[in-house]
Tab-separated table of C-alpha atoms and ligand atoms in Angstrom:
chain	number	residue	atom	x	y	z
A	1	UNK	CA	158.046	133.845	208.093
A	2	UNK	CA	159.602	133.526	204.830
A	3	UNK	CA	159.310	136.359	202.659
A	4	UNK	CA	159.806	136.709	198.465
A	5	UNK	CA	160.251	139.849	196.305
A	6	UNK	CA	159.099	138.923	193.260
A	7	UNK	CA	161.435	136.073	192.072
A	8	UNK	CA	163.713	136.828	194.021
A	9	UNK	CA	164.577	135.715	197.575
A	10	UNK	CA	166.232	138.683	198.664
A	11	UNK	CA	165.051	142.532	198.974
A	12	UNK	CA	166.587	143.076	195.649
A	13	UNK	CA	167.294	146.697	194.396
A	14	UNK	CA	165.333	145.820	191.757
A	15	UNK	CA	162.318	145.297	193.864
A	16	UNK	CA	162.790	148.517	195.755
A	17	UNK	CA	162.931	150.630	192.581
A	18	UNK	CA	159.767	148.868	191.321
A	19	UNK	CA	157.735	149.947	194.839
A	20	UNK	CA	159.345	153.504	195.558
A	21	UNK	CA	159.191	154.606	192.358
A	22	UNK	CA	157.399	152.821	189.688
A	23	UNK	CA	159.768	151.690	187.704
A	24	UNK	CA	163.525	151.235	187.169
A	25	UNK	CA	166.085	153.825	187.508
A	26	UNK	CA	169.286	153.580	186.001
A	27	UNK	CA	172.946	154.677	187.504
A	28	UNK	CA	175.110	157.025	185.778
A	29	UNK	CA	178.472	156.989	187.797
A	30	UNK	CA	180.031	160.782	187.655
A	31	UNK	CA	183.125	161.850	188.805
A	32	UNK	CA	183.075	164.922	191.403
A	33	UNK	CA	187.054	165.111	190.972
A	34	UNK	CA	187.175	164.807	194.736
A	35	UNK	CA	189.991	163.026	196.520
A	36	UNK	CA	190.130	161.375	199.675
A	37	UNK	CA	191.781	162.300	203.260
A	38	UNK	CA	193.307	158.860	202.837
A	39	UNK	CA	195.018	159.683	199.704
A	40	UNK	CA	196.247	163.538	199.744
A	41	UNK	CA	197.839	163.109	203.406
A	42	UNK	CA	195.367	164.221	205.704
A	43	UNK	CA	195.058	160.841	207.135
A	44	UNK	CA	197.059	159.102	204.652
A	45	UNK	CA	198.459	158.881	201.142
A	46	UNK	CA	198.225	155.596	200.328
A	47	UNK	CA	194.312	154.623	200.228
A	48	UNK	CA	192.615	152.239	201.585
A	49	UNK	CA	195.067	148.590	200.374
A	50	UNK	CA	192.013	147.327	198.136
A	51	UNK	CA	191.701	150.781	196.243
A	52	UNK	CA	192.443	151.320	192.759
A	53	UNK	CA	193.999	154.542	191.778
A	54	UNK	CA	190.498	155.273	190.406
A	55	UNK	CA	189.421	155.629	194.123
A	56	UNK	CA	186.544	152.741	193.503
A	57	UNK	CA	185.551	155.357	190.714
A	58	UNK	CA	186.536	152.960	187.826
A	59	UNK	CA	183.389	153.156	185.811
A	60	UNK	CA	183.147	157.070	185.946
A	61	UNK	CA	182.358	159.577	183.445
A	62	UNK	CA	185.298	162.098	182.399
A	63	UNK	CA	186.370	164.569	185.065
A	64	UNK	CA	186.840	167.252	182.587
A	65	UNK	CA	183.479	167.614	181.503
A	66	UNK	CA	180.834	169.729	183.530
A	67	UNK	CA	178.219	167.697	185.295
A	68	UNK	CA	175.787	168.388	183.279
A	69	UNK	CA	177.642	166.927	180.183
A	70	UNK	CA	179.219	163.899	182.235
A	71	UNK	CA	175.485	163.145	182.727
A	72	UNK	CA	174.564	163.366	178.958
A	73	UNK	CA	177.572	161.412	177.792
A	74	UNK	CA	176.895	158.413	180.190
A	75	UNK	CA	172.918	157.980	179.340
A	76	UNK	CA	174.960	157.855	175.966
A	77	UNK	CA	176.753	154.922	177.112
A	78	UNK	CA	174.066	152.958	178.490
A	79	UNK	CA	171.434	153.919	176.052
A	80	UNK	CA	171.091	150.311	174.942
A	81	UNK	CA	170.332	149.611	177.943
A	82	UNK	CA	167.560	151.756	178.524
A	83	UNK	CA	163.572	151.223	177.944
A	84	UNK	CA	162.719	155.000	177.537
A	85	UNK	CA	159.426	156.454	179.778
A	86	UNK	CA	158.404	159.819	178.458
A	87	UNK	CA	158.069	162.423	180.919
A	88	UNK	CA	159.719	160.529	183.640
A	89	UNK	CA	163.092	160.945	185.302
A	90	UNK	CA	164.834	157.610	185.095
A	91	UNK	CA	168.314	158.007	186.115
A	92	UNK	CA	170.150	157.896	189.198
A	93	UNK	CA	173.354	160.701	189.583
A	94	UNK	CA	175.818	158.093	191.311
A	95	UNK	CA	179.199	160.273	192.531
A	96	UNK	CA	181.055	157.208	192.867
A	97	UNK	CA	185.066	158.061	192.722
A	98	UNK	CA	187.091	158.775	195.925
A	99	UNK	CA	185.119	160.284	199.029
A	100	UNK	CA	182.556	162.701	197.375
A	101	UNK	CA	181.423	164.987	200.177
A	102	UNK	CA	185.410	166.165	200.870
A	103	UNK	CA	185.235	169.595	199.064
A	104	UNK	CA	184.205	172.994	200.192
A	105	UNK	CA	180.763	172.960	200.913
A	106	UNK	CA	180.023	175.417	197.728
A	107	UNK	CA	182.272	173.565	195.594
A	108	UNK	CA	179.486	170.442	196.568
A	109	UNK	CA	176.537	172.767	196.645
A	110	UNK	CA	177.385	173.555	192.546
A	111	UNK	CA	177.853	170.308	191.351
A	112	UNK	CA	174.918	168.572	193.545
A	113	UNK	CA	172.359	171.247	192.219
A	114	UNK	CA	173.456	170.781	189.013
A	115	UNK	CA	172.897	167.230	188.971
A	116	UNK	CA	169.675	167.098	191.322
A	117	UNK	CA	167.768	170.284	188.874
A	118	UNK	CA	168.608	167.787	185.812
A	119	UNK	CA	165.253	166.888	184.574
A	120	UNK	CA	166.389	163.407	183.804
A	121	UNK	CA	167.768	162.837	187.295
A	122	UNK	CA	165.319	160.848	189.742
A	123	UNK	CA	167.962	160.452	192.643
A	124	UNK	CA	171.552	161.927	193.422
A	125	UNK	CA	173.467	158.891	195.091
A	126	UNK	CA	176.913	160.130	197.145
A	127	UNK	CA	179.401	157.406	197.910
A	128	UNK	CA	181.766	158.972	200.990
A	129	UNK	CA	183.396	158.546	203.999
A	130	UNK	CA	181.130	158.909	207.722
A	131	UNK	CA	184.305	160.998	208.626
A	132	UNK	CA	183.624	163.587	206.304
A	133	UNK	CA	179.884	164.093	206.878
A	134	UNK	CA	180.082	167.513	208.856
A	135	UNK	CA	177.675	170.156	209.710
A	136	UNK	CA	177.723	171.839	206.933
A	137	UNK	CA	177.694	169.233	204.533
A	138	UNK	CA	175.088	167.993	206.288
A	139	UNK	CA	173.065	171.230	206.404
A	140	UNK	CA	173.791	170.908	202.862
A	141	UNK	CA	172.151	167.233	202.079
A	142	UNK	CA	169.093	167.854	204.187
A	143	UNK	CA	168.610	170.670	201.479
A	144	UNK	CA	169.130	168.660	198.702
A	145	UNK	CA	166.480	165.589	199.929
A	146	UNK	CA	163.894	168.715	200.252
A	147	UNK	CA	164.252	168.731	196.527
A	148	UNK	CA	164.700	165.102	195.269
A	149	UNK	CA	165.675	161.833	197.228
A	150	UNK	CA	169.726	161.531	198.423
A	151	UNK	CA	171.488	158.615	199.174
A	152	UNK	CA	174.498	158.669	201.297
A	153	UNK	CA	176.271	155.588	200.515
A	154	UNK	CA	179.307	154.701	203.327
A	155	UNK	CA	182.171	152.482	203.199
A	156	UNK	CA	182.417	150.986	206.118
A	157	UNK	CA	183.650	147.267	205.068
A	158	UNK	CA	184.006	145.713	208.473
A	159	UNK	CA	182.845	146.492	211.768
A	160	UNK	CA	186.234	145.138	213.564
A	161	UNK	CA	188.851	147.569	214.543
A	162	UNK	CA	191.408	145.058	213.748
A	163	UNK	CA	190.627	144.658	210.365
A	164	UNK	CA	189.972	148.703	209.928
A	165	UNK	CA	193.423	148.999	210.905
A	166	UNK	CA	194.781	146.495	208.623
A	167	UNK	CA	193.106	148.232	205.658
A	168	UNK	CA	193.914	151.733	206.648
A	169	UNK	CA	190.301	152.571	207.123
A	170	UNK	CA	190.936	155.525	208.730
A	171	UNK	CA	188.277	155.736	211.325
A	172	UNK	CA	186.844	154.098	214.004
A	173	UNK	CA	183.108	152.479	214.225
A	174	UNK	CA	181.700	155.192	216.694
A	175	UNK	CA	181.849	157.554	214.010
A	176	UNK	CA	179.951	155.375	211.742
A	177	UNK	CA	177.486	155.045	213.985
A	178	UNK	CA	177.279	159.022	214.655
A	179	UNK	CA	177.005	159.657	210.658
A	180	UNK	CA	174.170	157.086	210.722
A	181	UNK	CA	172.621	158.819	212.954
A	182	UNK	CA	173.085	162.512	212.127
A	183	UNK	CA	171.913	161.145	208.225
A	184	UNK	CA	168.571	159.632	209.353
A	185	UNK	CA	167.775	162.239	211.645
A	186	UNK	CA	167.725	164.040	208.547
A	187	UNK	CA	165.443	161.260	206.709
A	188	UNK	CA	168.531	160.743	204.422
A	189	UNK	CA	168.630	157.199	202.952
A	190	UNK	CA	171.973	155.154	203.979
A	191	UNK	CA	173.257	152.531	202.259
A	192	UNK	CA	176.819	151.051	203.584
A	193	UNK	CA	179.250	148.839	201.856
A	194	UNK	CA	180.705	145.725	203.720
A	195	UNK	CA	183.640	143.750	202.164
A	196	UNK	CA	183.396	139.744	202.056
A	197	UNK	CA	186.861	138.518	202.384
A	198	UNK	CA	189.067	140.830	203.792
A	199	UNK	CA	192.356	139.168	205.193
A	200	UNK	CA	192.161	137.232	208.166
A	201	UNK	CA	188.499	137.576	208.820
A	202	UNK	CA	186.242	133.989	209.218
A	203	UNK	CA	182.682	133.975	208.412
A	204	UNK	CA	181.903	134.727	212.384
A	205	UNK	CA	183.866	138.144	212.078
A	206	UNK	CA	181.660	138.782	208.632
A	207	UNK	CA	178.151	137.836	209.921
A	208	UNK	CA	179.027	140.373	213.077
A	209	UNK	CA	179.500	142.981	210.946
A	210	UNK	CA	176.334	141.848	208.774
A	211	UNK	CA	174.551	141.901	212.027
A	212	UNK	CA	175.652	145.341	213.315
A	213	UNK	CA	174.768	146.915	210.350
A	214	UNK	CA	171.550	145.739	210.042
A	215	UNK	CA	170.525	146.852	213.607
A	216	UNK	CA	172.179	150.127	212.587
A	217	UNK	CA	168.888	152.081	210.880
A	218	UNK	CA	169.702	152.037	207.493
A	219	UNK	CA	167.980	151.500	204.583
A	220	UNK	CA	171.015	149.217	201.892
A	221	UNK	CA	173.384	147.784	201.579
A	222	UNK	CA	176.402	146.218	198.917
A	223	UNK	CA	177.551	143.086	199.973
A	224	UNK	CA	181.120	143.501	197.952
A	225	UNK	CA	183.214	140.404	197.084
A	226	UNK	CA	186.809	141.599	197.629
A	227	UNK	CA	188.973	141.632	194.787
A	228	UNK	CA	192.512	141.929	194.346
A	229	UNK	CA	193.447	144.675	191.678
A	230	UNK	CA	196.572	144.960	190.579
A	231	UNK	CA	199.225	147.885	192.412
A	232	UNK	CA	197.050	147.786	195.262
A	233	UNK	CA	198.944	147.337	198.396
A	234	UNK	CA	196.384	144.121	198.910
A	235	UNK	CA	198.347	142.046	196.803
A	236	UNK	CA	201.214	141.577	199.625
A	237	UNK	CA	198.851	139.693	201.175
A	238	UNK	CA	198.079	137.237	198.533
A	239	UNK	CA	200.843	135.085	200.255
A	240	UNK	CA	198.643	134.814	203.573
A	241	UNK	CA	195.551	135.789	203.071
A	242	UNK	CA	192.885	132.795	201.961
A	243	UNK	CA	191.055	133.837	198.677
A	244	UNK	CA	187.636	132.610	198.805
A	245	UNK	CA	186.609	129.919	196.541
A	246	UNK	CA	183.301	130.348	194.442
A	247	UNK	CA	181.596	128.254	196.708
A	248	UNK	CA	182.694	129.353	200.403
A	249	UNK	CA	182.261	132.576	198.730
A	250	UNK	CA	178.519	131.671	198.366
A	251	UNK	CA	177.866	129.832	201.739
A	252	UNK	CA	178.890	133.068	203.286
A	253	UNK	CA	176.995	135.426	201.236
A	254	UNK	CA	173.694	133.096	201.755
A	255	UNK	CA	174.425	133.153	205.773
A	256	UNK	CA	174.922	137.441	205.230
A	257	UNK	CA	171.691	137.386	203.373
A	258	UNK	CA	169.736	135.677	206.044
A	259	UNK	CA	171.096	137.704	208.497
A	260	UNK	CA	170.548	140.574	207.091
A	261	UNK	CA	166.855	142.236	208.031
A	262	UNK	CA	164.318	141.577	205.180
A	263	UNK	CA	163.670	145.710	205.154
A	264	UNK	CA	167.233	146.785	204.282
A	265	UNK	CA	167.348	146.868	200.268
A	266	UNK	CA	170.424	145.118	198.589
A	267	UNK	CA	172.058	147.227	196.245
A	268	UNK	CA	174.668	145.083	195.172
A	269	UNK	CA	175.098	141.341	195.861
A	270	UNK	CA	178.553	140.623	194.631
A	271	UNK	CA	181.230	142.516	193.154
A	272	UNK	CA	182.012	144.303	189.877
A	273	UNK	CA	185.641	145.243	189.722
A	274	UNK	CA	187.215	146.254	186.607
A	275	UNK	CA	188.476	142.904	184.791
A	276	UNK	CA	191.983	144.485	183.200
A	277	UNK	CA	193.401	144.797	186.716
A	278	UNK	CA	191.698	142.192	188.926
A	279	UNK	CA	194.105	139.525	190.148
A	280	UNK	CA	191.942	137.673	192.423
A	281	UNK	CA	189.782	135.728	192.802
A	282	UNK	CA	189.517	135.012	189.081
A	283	UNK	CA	185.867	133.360	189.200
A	284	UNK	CA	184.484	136.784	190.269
A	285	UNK	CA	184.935	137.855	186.542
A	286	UNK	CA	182.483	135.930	185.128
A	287	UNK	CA	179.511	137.676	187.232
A	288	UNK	CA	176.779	136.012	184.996
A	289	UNK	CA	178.294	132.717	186.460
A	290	UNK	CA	178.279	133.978	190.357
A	291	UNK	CA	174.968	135.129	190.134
A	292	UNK	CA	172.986	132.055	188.801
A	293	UNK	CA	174.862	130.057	191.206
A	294	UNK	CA	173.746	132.630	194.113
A	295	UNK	CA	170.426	132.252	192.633
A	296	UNK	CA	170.610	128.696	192.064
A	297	UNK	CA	172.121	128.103	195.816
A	298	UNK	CA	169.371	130.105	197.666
A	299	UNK	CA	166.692	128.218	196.279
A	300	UNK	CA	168.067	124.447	196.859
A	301	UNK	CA	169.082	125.582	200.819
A	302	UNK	CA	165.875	127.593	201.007
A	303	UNK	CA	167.679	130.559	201.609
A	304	UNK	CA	165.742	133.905	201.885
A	305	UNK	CA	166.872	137.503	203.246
A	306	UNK	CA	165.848	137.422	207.023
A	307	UNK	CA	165.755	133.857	207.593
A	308	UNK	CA	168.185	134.074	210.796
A	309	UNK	CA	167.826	138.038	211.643
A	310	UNK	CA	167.513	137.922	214.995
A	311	UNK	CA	165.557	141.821	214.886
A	312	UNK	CA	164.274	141.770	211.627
A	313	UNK	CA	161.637	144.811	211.461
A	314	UNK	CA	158.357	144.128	210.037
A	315	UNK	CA	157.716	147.000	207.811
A	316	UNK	CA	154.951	148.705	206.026
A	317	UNK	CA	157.001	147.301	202.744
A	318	UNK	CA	157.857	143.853	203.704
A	319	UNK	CA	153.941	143.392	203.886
A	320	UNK	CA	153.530	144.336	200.764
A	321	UNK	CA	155.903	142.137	199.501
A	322	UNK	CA	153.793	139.388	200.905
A	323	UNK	CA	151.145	140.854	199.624
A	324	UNK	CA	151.896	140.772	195.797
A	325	UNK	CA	153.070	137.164	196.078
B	401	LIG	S1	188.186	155.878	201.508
B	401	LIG	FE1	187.409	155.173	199.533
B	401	LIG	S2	188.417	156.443	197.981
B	401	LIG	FE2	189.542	156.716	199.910
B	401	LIG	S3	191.231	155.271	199.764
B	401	LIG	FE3	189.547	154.240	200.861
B	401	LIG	S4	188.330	153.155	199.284
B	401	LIG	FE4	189.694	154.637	198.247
């Protein structure tokens, strides 16, 4: 049955904010100053071959400056931005750089307090690694959603070992599945980034992983476009790998998206990488372009999230999307 979220054709984040919570929340990336066992030798030292030395962290606040005041300086930034509520927390703590539950449990227990007891803070959103998701972090994060909603956002990428190798991953898919797991028997929401694009993989090898994942139990996802940033070790492959072109780029995402099962929320539907160092694909820098023509493309192929999910869920909330059409 084809299913709408407002305008949209997809289970937009958007949307989501709209129903769970009223209105819209806005993201202030901090920076934990974490690392990552790929970079400081545990595993590796050279990252992952798409990561920036910012660790994926590009748009974060200044390390130097306590939580708290990384928080005030970024509402700062996006003030413009903002349509004020009074009396409302409208702001999402996103710990974005490197792998942001790799710390000494008190070390993460200080600067997740201090960003979930913010007044302003509605959410405290932790991009990491399923590999670093222990006990008692995870004794840790069931505390924290007691007091206000956590995210656990995972970078998975791909779910094909071949692939994990080639991009020095660092783990294998069991122990995604085992931090999925552990998180939502904790009622934790998880939302796991895939990669469109990587070298060597066809659309089949992308709509598997697409398909995994959205049997998985989670709750959103970011459909990244990859992007080749300058002194990354992804730009030795530039010679071999096929860069998508705007529009194969699109025919995938559309087949993701109707794959994908109309209760998992999108969080991000393309890419944002930071334009001074992106190399490729250069169409990916003008966003406003890439997203009309998603937009534009969904609605001439009648394209909707769902369409071909072959175990789409009917939820509670996919009913009431119907509902308010
Ligand atoms: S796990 Fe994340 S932070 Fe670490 S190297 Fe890979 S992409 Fe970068």
């Amino acid at each position: 049955m084809k299913q709408m979220w407002n305008d949209k054709r997809y289970h937009s984040f958007d949307y989501y904010l709209k129903n769970q919570f009223g209105r819209k929340l806005y993201k202030l990336s901090l920076d934990g100053n974490m690392t990552c066992p790929n970079r400081d030798g545990t595993l590796d030292t050279r990252g992952c071959i798409f990561c920036s030395a910012g660790g994926s962290g590009d748009f974060a606040a200044d390390v130097t400056l306590s939580i708290t005041k990384q928080i005030e300086e970024a509402k700062e930034k996006i003030a413009h931005k903002v349509i004020p509520q009074i009396g409302v927390s409208q702001y999402i703590a996103y710990f974005q750089a490197f792998t942001n539950t790799y710390a000494p449990v008190d070390y993460l227990r200080q600067i997740f307090m201090e960003a979930i007891h913010h007044p302003d803070i509605a959410v405290v959103s932790i991009a990491t690694r399923p590999d670093c998701l222990g006990p008692d972090v995870l004794a840790l994060l069931a505390e924290l959603n007691q007091i206000k909603p956590i995210w656990i956002e995972l970078g998975l990428q791909t779910i094909h070992e071949t692939s994990a190798k080639r991009i020095r991953r660092g783990y294998p898919l069991s122990t995604y599945d085992t931090a999925v797991k552990n998180l939502r028997a904790l009622h934790i929401e998880v939302i796991v980034h895939l990669i469109i694009g990587l070298p060597y993989e066809t659309k089949e090898d992308i709509l598997k992983s697409v398909d995994y994942v959205s049997a998985s139990g989670i709750q959103g996802v970011k459909l990244q476009l990859l992007h080749v940033l300058k002194d990354t070790d992804l730009v030795h492959y530039l010679d071999t790998m096929h860069v998508l072109t705007l529009e194969e780029y699109i025919s995938i995402l559309l087949s993701c998206i109707e794959h994908l099962d109309p209760a998992i929320v999108i969080h991000r539907i393309t890419g944002d990488g930071p334009k001074d160092l992106l190399l490729a694909p250069l169409w990916s820098g003008n966003k406003k372009l890439v997203l009309n023509t998603i937009q534009h493309s969904m609605k001439l192929q009648d394209s909707w999230q769902g369409k071909n999910c072959m175990h789409a869920t009917v939820t509670k909330e996919v009913v009431t999307c119907n509902q308010k059409l």
